[in-house]
């Protein structure tokens, strides 16, 4: 037990060093430009970077307690970006789990990948990298953690769902864009591709808005969501994230 505690402490220290190096090497003004229009060089100011770290560590801590002990030890992050770097790295480096990661191509994904490759090579570690393929094209693999946070409310990929799920239709905050029926079909296909990787009992980390679309799709697969009462406010979108359990109906 003492040896395992020592190993864990060593892995935690190394993970801390990797995260610190990554935060030092990321091109924050370039990432800021991916998050807001106009002048973005100080979007990721010190306060916001600290929040990324704080919320990420809290989520990682709760995840460590929620993950099943005897599952396949593999997580799938869908639509993960800068806000998920900390939980992804804790899962890989401290909990020694495999991490699959899918997100859309673009400048943010390029910058995260560049920095992760650079830091991985300094530390001689294979750090998780976003998969260049679309999730729907990839054969499913058993995962005991599925993560989908603020993807189906993405104003770029799902503008009509964004308006609908945030109850913004007809308000000044609405995008007023997109075709709701087409987006619902595309969202269902994405959810099905995600759930095809579920190895129940597993953890399902998602927002309250996305739960509304996930529930009927899980039931169709003979799964139910056992909802956690605890919520985290996500670091950037400030959406409510729950770490729920996905279990077989039978
Ligand atoms: C609003 S951002 C949220 C980013 C991050 N999850 C967070 O909570 O800060 C939406 C994310 O969903 C991703 N996304 C949208 N559609 C996707 C798809 N079909 N496959 C993978 N990622 C997708 C985008 O690339 C983007 O990173």
XYZ file of N, CA and C and ligand atoms in Angstrom:
777
model
N 0.841 -1.209 0.000
C 0.000 0.000 0.000
C 0.873 1.255 0.000
N 1.924 1.228 0.824
C 2.817 2.398 0.897
C 3.476 2.635 -0.458
N 3.843 1.521 -1.126
C 4.492 1.645 -2.446
C 3.528 2.252 -3.469
N 2.270 1.778 -3.433
C 1.252 2.309 -4.371
C 1.032 3.801 -4.097
N 1.032 4.182 -2.816
C 0.850 5.606 -2.476
C 2.005 6.443 -3.007
N 3.203 5.877 -2.902
C 4.397 6.587 -3.412
C 4.333 6.749 -4.922
N 3.937 5.661 -5.611
C 3.812 5.713 -7.080
C 2.786 6.770 -7.476
N 1.656 6.760 -6.746
C 0.586 7.712 -7.052
C 1.088 9.144 -6.859
N 1.817 9.371 -5.785
C 2.342 10.727 -5.509
C 3.316 11.135 -6.611
N 4.123 10.172 -7.067
C 5.095 10.474 -8.126
C 4.377 10.800 -9.446
N 3.343 10.011 -9.754
C 2.588 10.264 -10.992
C 1.887 11.620 -10.910
N 1.384 11.956 -9.724
C 0.690 13.235 -9.551
C 1.662 14.393 -9.752
N 2.880 14.243 -9.208
C 3.892 15.312 -9.377
C 4.243 15.476 -10.849
N 4.422 14.355 -11.529
C 4.800 14.426 -12.948
C 3.661 15.064 -13.764
N 2.440 14.706 -13.438
C 1.293 15.277 -14.152
C 1.250 16.793 -13.916
N 1.517 17.202 -12.679
C 1.540 18.644 -12.366
C 2.589 19.358 -13.201
N 3.759 18.708 -13.349
C 4.841 19.330 -14.128
C 4.449 19.413 -15.607
N 3.789 18.365 -16.118
C 3.357 18.371 -17.531
C 2.328 19.484 -17.762
N 1.367 19.606 -16.856
C 0.328 20.636 -17.019
C 0.964 22.036 -16.957
N 1.891 22.225 -16.032
C 2.539 23.548 -15.905
C 3.290 23.888 -17.198
N 4.005 22.892 -17.736
C 4.771 23.115 -18.975
C 3.824 23.393 -20.151
N 2.736 22.654 -20.182
C 1.767 22.846 -21.267
C 1.162 24.250 -21.193
N 0.770 24.659 -19.993
C 0.179 25.995 -19.838
C 1.214 27.076 -20.192
N 2.503 26.785 -19.969
C 3.539 27.765 -20.315
C 3.743 27.829 -21.830
N 3.516 26.698 -22.515
C 3.827 26.655 -23.949
C 2.651 26.965 -24.861
N 1.425 26.882 -24.331
C 0.269 27.126 -25.206
C 0.267 28.564 -25.695
N -0.132 28.737 -26.936
C -0.245 30.082 -27.505
C -1.638 30.611 -27.123
N -1.718 31.237 -25.953
C -3.019 31.666 -25.418
C -3.711 32.705 -26.300
N -2.982 33.689 -26.874
C -3.683 34.620 -27.771
C -4.321 33.897 -28.961
N -3.616 32.876 -29.510
C -4.187 32.124 -30.644
C -5.432 31.358 -30.184
N -5.383 30.777 -28.985
C -6.558 30.051 -28.469
C -7.702 31.027 -28.215
N -7.356 32.208 -27.710
C -8.373 33.236 -27.447
C -9.121 33.591 -28.721
N -8.388 33.663 -29.829
C -9.010 34.026 -31.105
C -10.037 32.978 -31.533
N -9.840 31.713 -31.082
C -10.797 30.659 -31.435
C -12.065 30.783 -30.577
N -11.988 31.509 -29.466
C -13.129 31.602 -28.549
C -13.968 32.855 -28.700
N -13.349 33.932 -29.200
C -14.185 35.128 -29.337
C -13.742 35.931 -30.548
N -14.725 36.633 -31.085
C -14.422 37.484 -32.228
C -13.832 38.793 -31.723
N -13.087 39.471 -32.580
C -12.505 40.760 -32.193
C -11.203 40.552 -31.456
N -10.848 41.520 -30.610
C -9.557 41.468 -29.922
C -9.594 40.338 -28.890
N -8.670 39.380 -29.047
C -8.769 38.171 -28.220
C -7.484 37.881 -27.481
N -6.487 38.772 -27.609
C -5.182 38.380 -27.074
C -5.206 38.183 -25.561
N -6.139 38.844 -24.866
C -6.161 38.641 -23.414
C -7.411 37.888 -22.949
N -8.068 37.155 -23.845
C -9.233 36.372 -23.423
C -8.815 35.369 -22.341
N -7.707 34.664 -22.613
C -7.210 33.707 -21.605
C -6.218 34.430 -20.695
N -6.742 35.377 -19.909
C -5.871 36.085 -18.966
C -5.585 35.156 -17.775
N -4.812 35.678 -16.826
C -4.383 34.819 -15.717
C -5.578 34.232 -14.960
N -6.594 35.059 -14.782
C -7.768 34.613 -14.017
C -8.459 33.437 -14.731
N -8.606 33.557 -16.055
C -9.285 32.495 -16.795
C -8.431 31.227 -16.830
N -7.118 31.392 -16.930
C -6.246 30.205 -16.945
C -6.286 29.508 -15.589
N -6.363 30.305 -14.515
C -6.458 29.706 -13.181
C -7.771 28.934 -13.034
N -8.833 29.503 -13.609
C -10.132 28.826 -13.526
C -10.105 27.493 -14.300
N -9.428 27.497 -15.446
C -9.297 26.250 -16.221
C -8.648 25.167 -15.367
N -7.621 25.583 -14.654
C -6.864 24.663 -13.821
C -7.708 24.179 -12.640
N -8.354 25.132 -11.977
C -9.126 24.816 -10.772
C -10.307 23.897 -11.091
N -11.097 24.283 -12.094
C -12.271 23.475 -12.448
C -11.808 22.112 -12.978
N -10.740 22.119 -13.784
C -10.222 20.862 -14.340
C -9.795 19.904 -13.244
N -9.128 20.433 -12.216
C -8.658 19.561 -11.124
C -9.822 19.033 -10.288
N -10.832 19.892 -10.078
C -12.011 19.442 -9.323
C -12.722 18.316 -10.071
N -12.893 18.520 -11.392
C -13.554 17.489 -12.205
C -12.756 16.195 -12.181
N -11.430 16.326 -12.330
C -10.573 15.132 -12.361
C -10.662 14.389 -11.029
N -10.716 15.136 -9.949
C -10.807 14.542 -8.623
C -12.116 13.755 -8.481
N -13.217 14.365 -8.886
C -14.516 13.692 -8.780
C -14.580 12.488 -9.719
N -13.960 12.643 -10.889
C -13.941 11.526 -11.841
C -13.203 10.333 -11.248
N -12.064 10.615 -10.624
C -11.256 9.537 -10.043
C -12.102 8.725 -9.066
N -12.987 9.408 -8.331
C -13.841 8.705 -7.368
C -15.011 7.998 -8.035
N -15.406 8.468 -9.227
C -16.622 7.927 -9.864
C -16.333 6.780 -10.826
N -15.103 6.683 -11.339
C -14.805 5.684 -12.369
C -14.849 4.275 -11.779
N -15.425 3.316 -12.525
C -15.481 1.953 -11.987
C -14.081 1.360 -11.837
N -13.919 0.526 -10.805
C -12.583 -0.018 -10.510
C -12.186 -1.106 -11.509
N -13.186 -1.833 -12.042
C -12.826 -3.012 -12.847
C -13.323 -2.919 -14.283
N -13.418 -1.707 -14.810
C -13.852 -1.521 -16.204
C -12.668 -1.618 -17.152
N -12.888 -1.292 -18.434
C -11.788 -1.364 -19.423
C -10.740 -0.259 -19.286
N -10.947 0.679 -18.362
C -9.970 1.749 -18.100
C -9.685 2.576 -19.351
N -10.776 2.883 -20.077
C -10.626 3.680 -21.296
C -11.728 4.750 -21.311
N -11.350 6.002 -21.646
C -12.303 7.105 -21.693
C -12.393 7.649 -23.103
N -13.582 8.136 -23.460
C -13.745 8.784 -24.766
C -14.225 10.212 -24.533
N -13.436 11.177 -24.960
C -13.802 12.590 -24.856
C -14.253 13.066 -26.230
N -15.517 13.482 -26.324
C -16.046 14.002 -27.587
C -16.173 15.522 -27.478
N -15.594 16.221 -28.460
C -15.709 17.690 -28.467
C -14.878 18.348 -27.394
N -13.838 17.655 -26.930
C -13.007 18.231 -25.865
C -12.059 19.265 -26.454
N -11.767 20.283 -25.638
C -10.884 21.355 -26.090
C -10.054 21.822 -24.895
N -9.718 23.093 -24.888
C -8.769 23.564 -23.858
C -9.295 23.304 -22.435
N -10.614 23.377 -22.243
C -11.175 23.205 -20.899
C -10.999 21.780 -20.373
N -10.784 20.832 -21.281
C -10.686 19.432 -20.848
C -9.247 18.957 -20.710
N -8.269 19.819 -20.987
C -6.870 19.363 -20.939
C -6.518 18.753 -19.585
N -6.958 19.406 -18.510
C -6.551 18.922 -17.182
C -7.153 17.548 -16.882
N -8.488 17.364 -17.003
C -8.989 16.005 -16.742
C -8.395 14.954 -17.679
N -8.172 15.308 -18.946
C -7.590 14.329 -19.883
C -6.191 13.914 -19.399
N -5.392 14.894 -18.991
C -4.015 14.558 -18.577
C -3.994 13.819 -17.242
N -4.895 14.179 -16.337
C -4.949 13.439 -15.060
C -5.364 11.989 -15.332
N -6.354 11.810 -16.185
C -6.771 10.425 -16.490
C -5.595 9.619 -17.033
N -4.846 10.231 -17.971
C -3.757 9.498 -18.629
C -2.566 9.281 -17.685
N -2.143 10.360 -17.024
C -0.850 10.310 -16.319
C -0.974 9.871 -14.863
N -2.072 10.225 -14.219
C -2.194 9.830 -12.804
C -2.956 8.511 -12.702
N -4.088 8.426 -13.402
C -4.908 7.216 -13.285
C -4.461 6.126 -14.267
N -3.547 6.476 -15.149
C -2.973 5.555 -16.142
C -4.037 4.875 -16.992
N -4.997 5.686 -17.451
C -6.059 5.174 -18.313
C -5.794 5.562 -19.763
N -6.427 4.831 -20.676
C -6.324 5.199 -22.090
C -7.365 6.293 -22.380
N -6.982 7.274 -23.173
C -7.923 8.357 -23.504
C -8.079 8.459 -25.021
N -9.323 8.331 -25.494
C -9.647 8.582 -26.908
C -10.253 9.986 -26.948
N -9.933 10.734 -27.986
C -10.325 12.151 -27.992
C -10.704 12.555 -29.409
N -11.941 13.048 -29.556
C -12.424 13.486 -30.879
C -12.918 14.922 -30.768
N -12.470 15.751 -31.699
C -12.997 17.112 -31.756
C -12.873 17.595 -33.191
N -13.609 18.621 -33.555
C -13.596 19.062 -34.958
C -12.246 19.682 -35.317
N -11.843 19.551 -36.598
C -10.595 20.198 -37.020
C -10.731 21.720 -36.958
N -9.591 22.393 -36.788
C -9.619 23.857 -36.748
C -8.423 24.376 -35.978
N -8.295 25.693 -35.874
C -7.107 26.276 -35.235
C -6.931 25.874 -33.771
N -8.054 25.682 -33.040
C -7.906 25.313 -31.624
C -7.326 23.898 -31.513
N -7.885 22.967 -32.275
C -7.369 21.598 -32.225
C -5.900 21.572 -32.646
N -5.544 22.344 -33.683
C -4.151 22.379 -34.154
C -3.219 22.870 -33.049
N -3.639 23.918 -32.348
C -2.764 24.484 -31.319
C -2.620 23.532 -30.120
N -3.723 22.897 -29.733
C -3.639 21.941 -28.613
C -2.719 20.783 -28.991
N -2.857 20.313 -30.217
C -2.044 19.179 -30.664
C -0.562 19.576 -30.729
N -0.295 20.763 -31.246
C 1.094 21.223 -31.354
C 1.739 21.252 -29.959
N 1.051 21.873 -29.012
C 1.630 22.029 -27.674
C 1.766 20.671 -26.977
N 0.768 19.797 -27.148
C 0.848 18.476 -26.501
C 2.000 17.659 -27.078
N 2.215 17.757 -28.384
C 3.345 17.023 -28.992
C 4.668 17.554 -28.440
N 4.778 18.885 -28.336
C 6.031 19.489 -27.862
C 6.311 19.068 -26.417
N 5.296 19.144 -25.567
C 5.496 18.801 -24.156
C 5.724 17.291 -24.005
N 4.995 16.505 -24.772
C 5.182 15.048 -24.738
C 6.612 14.694 -25.097
N 7.162 15.388 -26.091
C 8.528 15.042 -26.482
C 9.525 15.512 -25.419
N 9.320 16.662 -24.757
C 10.235 17.067 -23.670
C 10.226 16.064 -22.522
N 9.045 15.542 -22.197
C 8.939 14.620 -21.055
C 9.080 13.146 -21.479
N 9.277 12.928 -22.780
C 9.320 11.571 -23.330
C 8.081 10.764 -22.928
N 6.915 11.393 -23.158
C 5.647 10.740 -22.815
C 4.740 10.769 -24.043
N 3.936 9.713 -24.212
C 2.902 9.718 -25.256
C 1.660 10.354 -24.660
N 1.484 11.629 -24.888
C 0.308 12.290 -24.325
C -0.883 12.088 -25.272
N -2.106 12.085 -24.722
C -3.270 11.923 -25.599
C -3.340 13.063 -26.618
N -3.735 12.710 -27.844
C -3.876 13.710 -28.914
C -5.248 13.530 -29.546
N -5.804 14.624 -30.082
C -7.104 14.455 -30.756
C -6.967 13.553 -31.986
N -7.945 12.646 -32.146
C -7.962 11.735 -33.291
C -8.400 12.548 -34.515
N -7.676 12.440 -35.630
C -8.072 13.245 -36.802
C -9.367 12.764 -37.459
N -9.850 11.564 -37.078
C -11.060 11.038 -37.730
C -12.322 11.542 -37.036
N -13.438 11.452 -37.759
C -14.735 11.774 -37.144
C -15.185 10.554 -36.342
N -15.796 10.795 -35.183
C -16.204 9.676 -34.320
C -17.094 8.677 -35.065
N -18.006 9.200 -35.891
C -18.954 8.298 -36.572
C -18.254 7.327 -37.528
N -17.004 7.615 -37.898
C -16.285 6.736 -38.841
C -15.430 5.692 -38.130
N -15.363 5.765 -36.806
C -14.386 4.944 -36.078
C -15.083 3.742 -35.433
N -14.528 2.525 -35.590
C -15.155 1.374 -34.930
C -15.183 1.580 -33.418
N -16.324 1.270 -32.773
C -16.425 1.502 -31.330
C -15.489 0.623 -30.518
N -15.071 1.160 -29.364
C -14.253 0.386 -28.427
C -14.868 0.544 -27.042
N -14.778 -0.502 -26.205
C -15.433 -0.405 -24.890
C -14.788 0.652 -23.998
N -15.611 1.567 -23.501
C -15.127 2.657 -22.633
C -15.964 2.687 -21.362
N -15.325 2.949 -20.228
C -16.099 3.086 -18.988
C -16.238 4.556 -18.576
N -15.888 5.450 -19.487
C -16.166 6.869 -19.279
C -16.418 7.526 -20.630
N -17.598 8.128 -20.770
C -17.923 8.900 -21.981
C -18.106 10.348 -21.560
N -17.465 11.254 -22.292
C -17.529 12.686 -21.957
C -18.038 13.447 -23.162
N -19.138 14.167 -23.000
C -19.614 15.061 -24.068
C -20.156 16.315 -23.382
N -19.402 17.396 -23.456
C -19.745 18.615 -22.719
C -19.836 19.808 -23.679
N -21.022 20.385 -23.760
C -21.283 21.593 -24.568
C -20.960 21.379 -26.048
N -21.247 20.186 -26.546
C -21.023 19.888 -27.964
C -22.314 20.148 -28.752
N -23.442 19.617 -28.248
C -24.707 19.759 -28.987
C -25.288 21.168 -28.829
N -24.654 21.981 -27.981
C -25.047 23.400 -27.860
C -23.993 24.298 -28.511
N -23.059 23.691 -29.262
C -22.012 24.459 -29.939
C -22.678 25.406 -30.955
N -22.523 26.722 -30.795
C -23.234 27.641 -31.700
C -22.768 27.539 -33.150
N -21.561 26.990 -33.374
C -21.090 26.852 -34.757
C -21.607 25.559 -35.384
N -21.448 24.444 -34.670
C -21.822 23.141 -35.252
C -23.328 22.880 -35.158
N -23.969 23.387 -34.097
C -25.395 23.113 -33.879
C -26.127 24.409 -33.483
N -26.171 25.412 -34.380
C -26.746 26.710 -33.984
C -28.227 26.641 -33.601
N -29.021 25.841 -34.344
C -30.459 25.792 -34.026
C -30.683 25.067 -32.695
N -29.897 23.999 -32.445
C -30.001 23.297 -31.152
C -29.511 24.198 -30.025
N -28.480 24.988 -30.295
C -27.977 25.960 -29.326
C -29.133 26.866 -28.872
N -29.855 27.424 -29.839
C -30.972 28.326 -29.507
C -32.054 27.584 -28.730
N -32.362 26.366 -29.187
C -33.453 25.598 -28.580
C -33.095 25.135 -27.157
N -31.910 24.517 -27.013
C -31.565 23.914 -25.714
C -31.276 24.973 -24.653
N -30.751 26.124 -25.067
C -30.534 27.218 -24.110
C -31.774 28.120 -23.975
N -32.855 27.714 -24.637
C -34.121 28.482 -24.612
C -33.889 29.938 -25.024
N -33.198 30.103 -26.138
C -32.881 31.446 -26.616
C -33.654 31.828 -27.868
N -34.511 30.912 -28.355
C -35.235 31.204 -29.610
C -35.979 32.533 -29.457
N -35.778 33.422 -30.435
C -36.479 34.709 -30.424
C -35.886 35.744 -29.481
N -34.765 35.425 -28.824
C -34.148 36.409 -27.924
C -32.925 37.015 -28.628
N -32.402 38.116 -28.101
C -31.219 38.708 -28.740
C -29.997 37.784 -28.697
N -29.978 36.805 -27.778
C -28.818 35.889 -27.694
C -28.900 34.742 -28.705
N -30.037 34.605 -29.382
C -30.196 33.485 -30.321
C -29.291 33.682 -31.533
N -28.804 32.567 -32.074
C -28.016 32.669 -33.313
C -28.962 32.917 -34.488
N -30.187 32.391 -34.394
C -31.148 32.519 -35.493
C -30.742 31.708 -36.719
N -29.790 30.811 -36.542
C -29.263 30.061 -37.692
C -29.642 28.583 -37.585
N -29.326 27.850 -38.656
C -29.442 26.394 -38.632
C -30.839 25.883 -38.922
N -30.880 24.551 -39.131
C -32.133 23.862 -39.437
C -32.317 22.828 -38.322
N -33.327 23.073 -37.473
C -33.472 22.265 -36.262
C -33.631 20.772 -36.569
N -34.444 20.452 -37.581
C -34.680 19.025 -37.886
C -33.381 18.360 -38.335
N -32.630 19.044 -39.192
C -31.360 18.465 -39.685
C -30.377 18.319 -38.525
N -30.336 19.303 -37.654
C -29.385 19.240 -36.526
C -29.772 18.144 -35.532
N -31.075 17.954 -35.342
C -31.509 16.877 -34.438
C -31.076 15.516 -34.989
N -31.190 15.344 -36.316
C -30.780 14.081 -36.942
C -29.278 13.874 -36.774
N -28.515 14.948 -37.008
C -27.056 14.852 -36.897
C -26.643 14.618 -35.433
N -27.347 15.271 -34.507
C -27.030 15.088 -33.083
C -27.321 13.652 -32.655
N -28.435 13.093 -33.158
C -28.783 11.711 -32.795
C -27.717 10.742 -33.296
N -27.223 10.977 -34.520
C -26.186 10.093 -35.076
C -24.907 10.194 -34.237
N -24.596 11.404 -33.791
C -23.388 11.600 -32.981
C -23.546 10.926 -31.603
N -24.720 11.085 -31.009
C -24.987 10.441 -29.715
C -24.892 8.922 -29.858
N -25.486 8.394 -30.938
C -25.444 6.934 -31.144
C -24.005 6.457 -31.301
N -23.194 7.233 -32.030
C -21.781 6.847 -32.211
C -21.051 6.887 -30.868
N -21.407 7.846 -30.028
C -20.789 7.926 -28.697
C -21.200 6.725 -27.846
N -22.529 6.484 -27.793
C -23.043 5.418 -26.923
C -22.615 4.027 -27.379
N -22.267 3.887 -28.661
C -21.796 2.578 -29.147
C -20.520 2.167 -28.413
N -19.826 3.123 -27.791
C -18.583 2.829 -27.064
C -18.826 2.532 -25.576
N -20.086 2.612 -25.129
C -20.357 2.456 -23.693
C -20.166 1.017 -23.242
N -19.393 0.833 -22.180
C -19.251 -0.484 -21.552
C -19.859 -0.346 -20.159
N -21.192 -0.531 -20.020
C -21.832 -0.267 -18.726
C -21.407 -1.290 -17.670
N -21.329 -0.886 -16.387
C -21.658 0.440 -15.884
C -20.516 1.418 -16.163
N -20.860 2.586 -16.681
C -19.802 3.554 -16.955
C -20.233 4.956 -16.519
N -19.284 5.863 -16.560
C -19.572 7.255 -16.200
C -19.920 8.003 -17.480
N -20.946 8.828 -17.394
C -21.345 9.673 -18.522
C -21.271 11.117 -18.036
N -20.272 11.840 -18.526
C -20.087 13.237 -18.104
C -20.671 14.132 -19.178
N -21.677 14.916 -18.787
C -22.342 15.749 -19.793
C -23.077 16.913 -19.134
N -23.599 17.795 -19.988
C -24.324 18.958 -19.454
C -25.818 18.641 -19.341
N -26.508 19.469 -18.570
C -27.953 19.259 -18.392
C -28.692 19.391 -19.725
N -28.225 20.287 -20.591
C -28.897 20.466 -21.897
C -28.757 19.201 -22.743
N -27.569 18.635 -22.747
C -27.325 17.452 -23.585
C -28.017 16.203 -23.030
N -28.227 16.180 -21.701
C -28.945 15.052 -21.086
C -30.319 14.872 -21.725
N -30.946 16.000 -22.080
C -32.304 15.947 -22.662
C -32.285 15.123 -23.950
N -31.236 15.281 -24.752
C -31.147 14.534 -26.013
C -30.586 13.128 -25.799
N -29.766 12.970 -24.757
C -29.148 11.660 -24.512
C -30.159 10.638 -23.981
N -31.064 11.085 -23.109
C -31.944 10.135 -22.405
C -32.686 9.179 -23.330
N -33.431 9.700 -24.352
C -34.165 8.748 -25.205
C -33.241 7.816 -25.992
N -32.048 8.285 -26.373
C -31.138 7.430 -27.154
C -30.570 6.317 -26.268
N -30.315 6.612 -24.997
C -29.778 5.571 -24.111
C -30.843 4.486 -23.900
N -32.105 4.927 -23.702
C -33.172 3.946 -23.463
C -33.315 2.999 -24.642
N -33.172 3.539 -25.859
C -33.255 2.698 -27.060
C -32.194 1.621 -27.084
N -31.073 1.854 -26.402
C -29.980 0.866 -26.393
C -30.043 -0.036 -25.167
N -31.129 0.048 -24.399
C -31.248 -0.778 -23.199
C -30.391 -0.258 -22.051
N -30.130 1.039 -22.059
C -29.318 1.651 -20.995
C -30.142 2.724 -20.296
N -29.831 2.981 -19.014
C -30.472 4.140 -18.388
C -29.416 4.993 -17.689
N -29.762 6.271 -17.592
C -28.857 7.216 -16.947
C -29.287 7.360 -15.495
N -28.381 7.020 -14.596
C -28.645 7.234 -13.181
C -27.992 8.567 -12.838
N -28.862 9.571 -12.638
C -28.377 10.954 -12.603
C -27.699 11.318 -11.288
N -26.541 11.929 -11.389
C -25.881 12.463 -10.192
C -26.569 13.771 -9.809
N -26.626 14.055 -8.527
C -27.243 15.317 -8.093
C -26.216 16.451 -8.062
N -24.944 16.085 -8.217
C -23.860 17.084 -8.110
C -23.612 17.708 -9.481
N -23.368 19.010 -9.500
C -23.044 19.686 -10.753
C -21.773 20.516 -10.584
N -20.967 20.559 -11.676
C -19.814 21.470 -11.744
C -20.176 22.518 -12.785
N -19.750 23.748 -12.575
C -19.949 24.747 -13.617
C -18.719 24.705 -14.517
N -18.918 24.485 -15.833
C -17.751 24.308 -16.704
C -16.960 25.612 -16.798
N -15.644 25.465 -17.038
C -14.718 26.589 -16.874
C -14.993 27.723 -17.860
N -15.358 27.390 -19.092
C -15.503 28.446 -20.098
C -16.957 28.727 -20.446
N -17.739 27.672 -20.705
C -19.139 27.858 -21.118
C -20.040 28.138 -19.906
N -19.558 27.767 -18.731
C -20.340 27.866 -17.491
C -21.646 27.073 -17.580
N -21.578 25.934 -18.262
C -22.708 25.013 -18.290
C -22.602 24.089 -17.083
N -23.751 23.492 -16.686
C -23.751 22.581 -15.533
C -23.374 21.181 -16.001
N -22.225 20.682 -15.510
C -21.771 19.337 -15.883
C -22.087 18.380 -14.746
N -22.662 17.236 -15.083
C -22.862 16.172 -14.100
C -22.061 14.943 -14.514
N -21.527 14.240 -13.522
C -20.845 12.965 -13.799
C -21.856 11.869 -13.447
N -22.630 11.435 -14.433
C -23.721 10.489 -14.193
C -23.231 9.054 -14.379
N -24.131 8.105 -14.051
C -23.796 6.698 -14.299
C -24.703 6.163 -15.396
N -24.091 5.398 -16.293
C -24.851 4.777 -17.367
C -24.868 3.284 -17.074
N -26.081 2.737 -16.865
C -26.161 1.322 -16.473
C -27.124 0.566 -17.404
N -26.979 -0.748 -17.440
C -27.870 -1.574 -18.268
C -29.236 -1.656 -17.614
N -30.284 -1.628 -18.423
C -31.647 -1.721 -17.909
C -31.926 -3.063 -17.256
N -31.385 -4.109 -17.863
C -31.712 -5.470 -17.398
C -31.110 -5.750 -16.021
C -18.739 25.140 -27.404
S -17.310 24.172 -27.710
C -17.086 23.378 -26.133
C -15.668 22.952 -25.914
C -15.420 22.239 -24.590
N -16.051 20.943 -24.555
C -15.832 23.086 -23.399
O -16.763 22.687 -22.677
O -15.235 24.140 -23.199
C -17.960 22.889 -28.733
C -16.976 21.808 -29.107
O -17.689 20.749 -29.739
C -16.879 20.239 -30.769
N -17.750 19.539 -31.741
C -18.874 19.980 -32.357
N -19.358 19.029 -33.192
C -18.531 17.962 -33.090
C -18.458 16.681 -33.711
N -19.359 16.298 -34.610
N -17.440 15.843 -33.377
C -16.512 16.221 -32.475
N -16.511 17.419 -31.855
C -17.501 18.281 -32.159
C -16.198 21.468 -31.336
O -15.016 21.111 -32.023
C -15.898 22.261 -30.065
O -14.652 21.909 -29.527
